Short mmCIF file of C-alpha atoms and ligand atoms in Angstrom, two decimals:
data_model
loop_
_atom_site.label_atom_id
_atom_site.label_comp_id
_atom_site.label_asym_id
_atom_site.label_seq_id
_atom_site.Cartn_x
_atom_site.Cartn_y
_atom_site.Cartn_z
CA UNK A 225 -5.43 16.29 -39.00
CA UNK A 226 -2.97 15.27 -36.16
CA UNK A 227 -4.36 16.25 -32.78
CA UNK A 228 -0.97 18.09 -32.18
CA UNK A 229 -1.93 20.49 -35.59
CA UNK A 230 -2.49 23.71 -33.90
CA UNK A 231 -0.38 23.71 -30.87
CA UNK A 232 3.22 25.27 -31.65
CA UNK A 233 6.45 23.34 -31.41
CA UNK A 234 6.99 26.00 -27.96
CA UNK A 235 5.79 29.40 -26.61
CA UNK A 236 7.65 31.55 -23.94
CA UNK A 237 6.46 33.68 -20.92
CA UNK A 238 9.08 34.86 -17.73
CA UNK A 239 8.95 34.35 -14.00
CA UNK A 240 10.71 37.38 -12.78
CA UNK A 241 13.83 37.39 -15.08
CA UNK A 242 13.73 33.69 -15.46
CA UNK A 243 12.74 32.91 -19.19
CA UNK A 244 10.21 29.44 -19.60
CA UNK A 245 9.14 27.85 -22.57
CA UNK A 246 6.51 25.20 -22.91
CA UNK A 247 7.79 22.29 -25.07
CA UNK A 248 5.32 20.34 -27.22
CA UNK A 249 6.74 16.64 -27.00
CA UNK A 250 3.75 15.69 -28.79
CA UNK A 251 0.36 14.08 -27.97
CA UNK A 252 -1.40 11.12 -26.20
CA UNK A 253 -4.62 9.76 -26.20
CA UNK A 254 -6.36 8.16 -23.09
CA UNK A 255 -8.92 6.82 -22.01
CA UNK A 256 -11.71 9.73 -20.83
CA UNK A 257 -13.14 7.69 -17.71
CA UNK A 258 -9.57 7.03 -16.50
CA UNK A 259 -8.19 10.48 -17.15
CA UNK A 260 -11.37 11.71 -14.60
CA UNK A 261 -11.73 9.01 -12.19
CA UNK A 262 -15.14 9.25 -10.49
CA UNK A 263 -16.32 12.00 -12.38
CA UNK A 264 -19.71 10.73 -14.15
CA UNK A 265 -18.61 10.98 -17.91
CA UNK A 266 -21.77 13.43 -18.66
CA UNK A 267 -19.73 15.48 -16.87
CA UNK A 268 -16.09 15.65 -17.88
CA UNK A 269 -17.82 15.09 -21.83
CA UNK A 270 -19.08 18.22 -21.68
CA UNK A 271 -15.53 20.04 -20.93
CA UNK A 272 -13.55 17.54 -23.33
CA UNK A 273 -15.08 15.04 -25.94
CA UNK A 274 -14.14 11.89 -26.23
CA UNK A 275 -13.48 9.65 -29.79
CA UNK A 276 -15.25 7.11 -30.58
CA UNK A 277 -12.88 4.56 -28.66
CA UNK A 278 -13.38 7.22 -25.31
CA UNK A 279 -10.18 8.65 -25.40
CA UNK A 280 -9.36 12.44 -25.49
CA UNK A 281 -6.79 14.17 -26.44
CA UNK A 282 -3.51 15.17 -24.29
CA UNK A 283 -0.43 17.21 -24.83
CA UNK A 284 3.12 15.98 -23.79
CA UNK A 285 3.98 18.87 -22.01
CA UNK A 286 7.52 19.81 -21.29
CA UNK A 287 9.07 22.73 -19.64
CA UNK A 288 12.76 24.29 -20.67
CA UNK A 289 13.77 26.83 -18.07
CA UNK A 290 16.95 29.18 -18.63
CA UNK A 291 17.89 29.31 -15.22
CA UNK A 292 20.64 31.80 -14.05
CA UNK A 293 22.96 28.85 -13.73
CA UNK A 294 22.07 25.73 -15.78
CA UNK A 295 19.18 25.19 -18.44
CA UNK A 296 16.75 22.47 -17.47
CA UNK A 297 14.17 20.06 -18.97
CA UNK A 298 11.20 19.43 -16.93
CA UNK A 299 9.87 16.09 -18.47
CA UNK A 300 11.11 14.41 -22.08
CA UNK A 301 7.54 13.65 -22.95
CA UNK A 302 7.39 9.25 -24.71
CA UNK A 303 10.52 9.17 -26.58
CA UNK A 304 11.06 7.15 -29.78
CA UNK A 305 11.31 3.21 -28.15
CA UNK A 306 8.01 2.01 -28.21
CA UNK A 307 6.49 -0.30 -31.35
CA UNK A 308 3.28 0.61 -33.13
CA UNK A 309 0.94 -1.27 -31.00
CA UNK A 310 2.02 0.75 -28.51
CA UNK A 311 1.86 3.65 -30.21
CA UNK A 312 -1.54 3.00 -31.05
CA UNK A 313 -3.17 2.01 -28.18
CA UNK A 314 -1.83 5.34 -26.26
CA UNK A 315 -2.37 7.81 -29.52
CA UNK A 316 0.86 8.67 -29.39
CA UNK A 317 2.10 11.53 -32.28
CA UNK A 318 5.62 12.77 -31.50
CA UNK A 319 7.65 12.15 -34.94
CA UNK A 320 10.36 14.49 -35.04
CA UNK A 321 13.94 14.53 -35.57
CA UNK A 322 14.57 11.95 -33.11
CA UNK A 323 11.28 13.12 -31.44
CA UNK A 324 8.71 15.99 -31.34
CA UNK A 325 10.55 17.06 -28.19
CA UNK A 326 13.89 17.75 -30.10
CA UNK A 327 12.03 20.05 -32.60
CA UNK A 328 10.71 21.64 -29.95
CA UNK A 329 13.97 22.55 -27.91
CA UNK A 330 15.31 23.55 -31.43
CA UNK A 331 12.46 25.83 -31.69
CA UNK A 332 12.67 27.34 -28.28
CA UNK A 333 16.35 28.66 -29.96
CA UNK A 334 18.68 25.43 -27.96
CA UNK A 335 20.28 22.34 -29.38
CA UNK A 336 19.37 19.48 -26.99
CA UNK A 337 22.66 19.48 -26.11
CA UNK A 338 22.76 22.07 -24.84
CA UNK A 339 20.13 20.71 -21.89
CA UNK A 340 22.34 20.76 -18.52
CA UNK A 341 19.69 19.36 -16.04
CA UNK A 342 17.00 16.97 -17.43
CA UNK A 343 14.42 16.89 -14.18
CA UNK A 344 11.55 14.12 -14.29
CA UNK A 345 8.40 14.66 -11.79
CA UNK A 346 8.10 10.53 -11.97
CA UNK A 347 8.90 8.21 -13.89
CA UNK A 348 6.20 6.71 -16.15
CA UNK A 349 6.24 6.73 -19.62
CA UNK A 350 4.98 9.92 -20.72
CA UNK A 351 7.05 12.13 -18.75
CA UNK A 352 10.50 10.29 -18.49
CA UNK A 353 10.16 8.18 -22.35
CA UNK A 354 12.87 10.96 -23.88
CA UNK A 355 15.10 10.47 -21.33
CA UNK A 356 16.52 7.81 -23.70
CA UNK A 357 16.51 7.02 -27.41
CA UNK A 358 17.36 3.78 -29.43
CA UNK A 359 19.67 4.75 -31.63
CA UNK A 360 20.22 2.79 -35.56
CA UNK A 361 21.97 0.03 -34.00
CA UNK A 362 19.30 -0.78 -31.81
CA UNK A 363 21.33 0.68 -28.30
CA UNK A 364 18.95 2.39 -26.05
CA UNK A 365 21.59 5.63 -24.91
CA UNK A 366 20.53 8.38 -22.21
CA UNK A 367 19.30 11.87 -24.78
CA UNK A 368 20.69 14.17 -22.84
CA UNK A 369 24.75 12.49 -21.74
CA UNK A 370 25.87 15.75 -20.86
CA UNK A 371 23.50 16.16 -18.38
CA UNK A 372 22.27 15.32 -14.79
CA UNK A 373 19.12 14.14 -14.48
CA UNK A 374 17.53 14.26 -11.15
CA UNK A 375 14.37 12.46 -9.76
CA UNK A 376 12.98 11.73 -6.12
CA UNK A 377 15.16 8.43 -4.68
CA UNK A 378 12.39 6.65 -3.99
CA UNK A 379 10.37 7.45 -6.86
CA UNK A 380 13.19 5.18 -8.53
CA UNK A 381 12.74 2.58 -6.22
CA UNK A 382 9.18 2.69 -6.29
CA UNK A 383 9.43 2.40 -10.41
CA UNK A 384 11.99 -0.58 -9.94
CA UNK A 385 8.97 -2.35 -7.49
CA UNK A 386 7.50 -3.22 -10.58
CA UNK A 387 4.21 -5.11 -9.43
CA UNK A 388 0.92 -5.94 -11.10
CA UNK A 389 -0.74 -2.26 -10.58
CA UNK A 390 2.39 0.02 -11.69
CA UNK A 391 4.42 -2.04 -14.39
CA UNK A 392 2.69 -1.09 -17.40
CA UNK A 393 3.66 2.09 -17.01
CA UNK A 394 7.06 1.70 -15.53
CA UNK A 395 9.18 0.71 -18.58
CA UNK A 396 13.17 0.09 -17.54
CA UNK A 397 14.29 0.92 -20.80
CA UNK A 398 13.18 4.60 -20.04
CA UNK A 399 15.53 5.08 -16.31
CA UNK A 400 17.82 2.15 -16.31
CA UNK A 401 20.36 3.52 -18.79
CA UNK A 402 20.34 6.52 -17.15
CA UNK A 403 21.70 4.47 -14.19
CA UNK A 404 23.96 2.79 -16.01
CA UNK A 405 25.68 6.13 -17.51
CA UNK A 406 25.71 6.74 -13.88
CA UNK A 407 23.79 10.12 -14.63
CA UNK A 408 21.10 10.21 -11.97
CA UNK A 409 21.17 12.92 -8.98
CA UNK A 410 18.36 11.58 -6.55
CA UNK A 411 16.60 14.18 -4.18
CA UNK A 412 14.45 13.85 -1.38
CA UNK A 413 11.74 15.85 -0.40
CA UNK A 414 11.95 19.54 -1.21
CA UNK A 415 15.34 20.11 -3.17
CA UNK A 416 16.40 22.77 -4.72
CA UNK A 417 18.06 21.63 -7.83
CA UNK A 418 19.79 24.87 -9.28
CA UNK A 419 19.28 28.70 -8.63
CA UNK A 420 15.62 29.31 -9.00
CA UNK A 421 14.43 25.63 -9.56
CA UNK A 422 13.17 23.42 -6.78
CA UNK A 423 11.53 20.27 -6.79
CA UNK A 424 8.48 19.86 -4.31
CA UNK A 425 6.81 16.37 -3.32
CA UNK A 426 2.98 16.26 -4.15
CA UNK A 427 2.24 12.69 -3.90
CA UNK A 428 -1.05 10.91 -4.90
CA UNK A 429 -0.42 10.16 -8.68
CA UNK A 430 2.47 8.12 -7.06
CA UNK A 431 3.87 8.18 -4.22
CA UNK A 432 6.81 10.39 -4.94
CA UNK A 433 5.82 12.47 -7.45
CA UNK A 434 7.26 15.87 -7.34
CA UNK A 435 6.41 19.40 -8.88
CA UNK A 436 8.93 22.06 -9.76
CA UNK A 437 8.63 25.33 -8.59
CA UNK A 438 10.36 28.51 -10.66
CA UNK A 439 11.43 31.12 -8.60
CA UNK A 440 12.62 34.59 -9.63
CA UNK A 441 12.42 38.37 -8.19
CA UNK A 442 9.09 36.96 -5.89
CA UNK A 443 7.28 35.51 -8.94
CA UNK A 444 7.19 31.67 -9.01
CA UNK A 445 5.78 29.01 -11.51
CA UNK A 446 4.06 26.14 -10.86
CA UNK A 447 4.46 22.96 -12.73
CA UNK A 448 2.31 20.98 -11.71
CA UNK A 449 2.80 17.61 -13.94
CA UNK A 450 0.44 14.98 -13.21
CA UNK A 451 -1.15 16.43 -9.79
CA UNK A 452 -3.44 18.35 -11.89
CA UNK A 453 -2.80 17.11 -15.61
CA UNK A 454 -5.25 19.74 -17.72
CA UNK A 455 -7.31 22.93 -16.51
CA UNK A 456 -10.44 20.38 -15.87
CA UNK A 457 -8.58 18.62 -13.46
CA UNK A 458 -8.60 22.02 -11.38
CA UNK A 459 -11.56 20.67 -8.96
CA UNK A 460 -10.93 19.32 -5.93
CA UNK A 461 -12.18 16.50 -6.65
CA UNK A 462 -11.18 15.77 -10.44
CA UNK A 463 -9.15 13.44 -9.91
CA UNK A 464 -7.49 11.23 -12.21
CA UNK A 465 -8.32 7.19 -12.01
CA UNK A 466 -4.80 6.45 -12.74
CA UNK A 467 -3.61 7.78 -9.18
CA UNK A 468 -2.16 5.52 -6.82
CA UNK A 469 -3.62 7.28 -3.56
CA UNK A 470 -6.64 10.02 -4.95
CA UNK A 471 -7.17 10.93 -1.09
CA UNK A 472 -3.53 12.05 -1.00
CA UNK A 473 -3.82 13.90 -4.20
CA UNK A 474 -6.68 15.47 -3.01
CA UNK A 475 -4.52 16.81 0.04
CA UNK A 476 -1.37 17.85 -2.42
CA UNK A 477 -3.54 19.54 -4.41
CA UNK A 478 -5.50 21.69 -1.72
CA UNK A 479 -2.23 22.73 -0.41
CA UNK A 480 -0.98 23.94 -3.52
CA UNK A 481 -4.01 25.96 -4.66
CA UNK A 482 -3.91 27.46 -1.23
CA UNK A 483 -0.57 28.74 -2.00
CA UNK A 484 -1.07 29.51 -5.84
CA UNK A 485 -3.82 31.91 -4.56
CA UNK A 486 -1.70 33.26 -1.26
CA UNK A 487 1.07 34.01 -3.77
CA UNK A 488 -0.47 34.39 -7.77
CA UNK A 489 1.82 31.33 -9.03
CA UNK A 490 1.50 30.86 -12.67
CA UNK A 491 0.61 27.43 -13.22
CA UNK A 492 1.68 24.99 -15.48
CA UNK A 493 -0.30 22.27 -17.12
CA UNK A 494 1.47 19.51 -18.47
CA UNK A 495 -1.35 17.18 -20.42
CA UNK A 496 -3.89 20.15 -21.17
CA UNK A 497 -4.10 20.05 -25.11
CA UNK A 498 -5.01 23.88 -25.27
CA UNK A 499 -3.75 25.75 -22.21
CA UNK A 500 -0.17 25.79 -21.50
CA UNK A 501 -0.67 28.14 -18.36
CA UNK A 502 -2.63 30.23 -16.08
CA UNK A 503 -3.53 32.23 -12.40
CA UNK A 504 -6.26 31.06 -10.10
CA UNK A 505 -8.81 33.67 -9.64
CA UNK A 506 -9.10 34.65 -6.61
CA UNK A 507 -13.12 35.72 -6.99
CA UNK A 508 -13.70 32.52 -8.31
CA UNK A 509 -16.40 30.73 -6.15
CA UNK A 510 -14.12 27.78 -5.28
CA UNK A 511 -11.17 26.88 -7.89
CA UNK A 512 -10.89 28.45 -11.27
CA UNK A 513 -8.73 30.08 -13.56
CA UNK A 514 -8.39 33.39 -14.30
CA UNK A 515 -9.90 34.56 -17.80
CA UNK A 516 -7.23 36.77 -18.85
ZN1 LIG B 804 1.19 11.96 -17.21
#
């Protein structure tokens, strides 16, 4: 069994009159201890269990949002570049038609060309992989060429820095074409990238990564992308081993559940194998989600 049996291609909610649908690029598999950072692993083991090479389970997460004025991709999930050592070492299943992500737009009722606005939180791997393809010749060629794609400014520079502690996850292959099509919009700070969609820095993971809020008739969703990967990382202080600056994720992430709770956000979880989405409860003695 694939880990990704089980999880539908996409499922659909709505944030006011805004329609969302979660988009199952596939899976990954890392490493438990770095997915929870400091967390003792009798801990996190007892809310996900590892294989026998310590590595659980994690969905690619994408988010398609018909938005009054332009339909938008939230992440592309790994795309179909890598080789199989790759592949192996990250427990990567996204086979599809070119990718798991394609089947999945298909199956939310849109061709991927139809995508107007691809929007990536950051740029490593597993969230900005499908914004390119190799194609049977061998050319790596932007998915989406009929569309924008739009990412913090810096978070490009930052993935162009390329040293020692960031490169293995900062593949060129995955942005540069996209520069080279000249098809990058780059933001700074808060941004609001069409009606209803905004883009909102919550560094820590890197130093520009950004979240994108959904906005319609005074509901809004959350999604969150790698500030809070699954609904275990919902703790303060779960915090993944892979971020850059944990003490400023810690600070993003208190801000955010402050406002989640002010304002009943629907949240989004990008890596969480079994729960797309979900409400803070507000009884909750500190941070948990609603069980509803
Ligand atoms: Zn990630």
């Amino acid at each position: 069994m694939t880990p990704h049996e089980g999880l539908p291609l996409s499922r659909s909610t709505t944030v006011g009159s805004i329609k969302i649908h979660g988009i199952e690029a596939g899976v990954q598999q890392l490493d438990g201890g770095a997915m929870f950072g400091v967390v003792p692993k009798p801990l996190w083991e007892r809310r996900v269990p590892p294989d026998h090479r310590n590595r659980i389970p994690l969905a690619l997460r994408c988010l398609l949002v018909e938005a009054p004025e332009a339909l938008v991709l939230v992440d592309t999930g790994i795309g179909n570049k890598e080789d199989e050592k790759f592949m192996d070492i990250y427990g990567v299943t996204n086979r599809g038609d070119p990718t798991r992500l394609e089947d999945a737009i298909r199956h939310a009722g849109f061709e991927p060309s139809d995508v107007d606005i691809v929007l990536n939180t950051h740029l490593h791997f597993d969230h900005a992989g499908g914004d390119t393809f190799v194609d049977a010749e061998g050319t790596v060629r932007p998915s989406f060429p009929r569309a924008r794609y739009v990412v913090q400014r810096r978070e490009l520079g930052f993935a162009r820095s390329q040293n020692e502690r960031i490169r293995a996850s900062y593949l060129p292959h995955n942005f540069e074409p996209v520069d080279a099509a000249g098809l990058w919009t780059l933001v700074e700070g808060v941004a609001l990238v069409t009606k209803g969609v905004r883009v909102i820095p919550t560094p820590g993971h890197t130093p520009f990564h950004q979240s994108v809020t959904i906005e319609s008739d005074g509901a809004v969703a959350c999604f969150l992308a790698d500030v809070c990967p699954t609904t275990a990382h919902i703790p303060l202080p779960w915090i993944m081993g892979y971020d850059l600056e944990p003490l400023v994720t810690l600070e993003s992430k208190r801000g955010l559940w402050k406002q989640a709770l002010a304002d009943d956000w629907l949240l989004v979880f990008q890596h969480d194998p079994r729960t797309p989405w979900g409400r803070l409860d507000p009884d909750a003695d500190g941070y948990a989600l609603r069980r509803d």
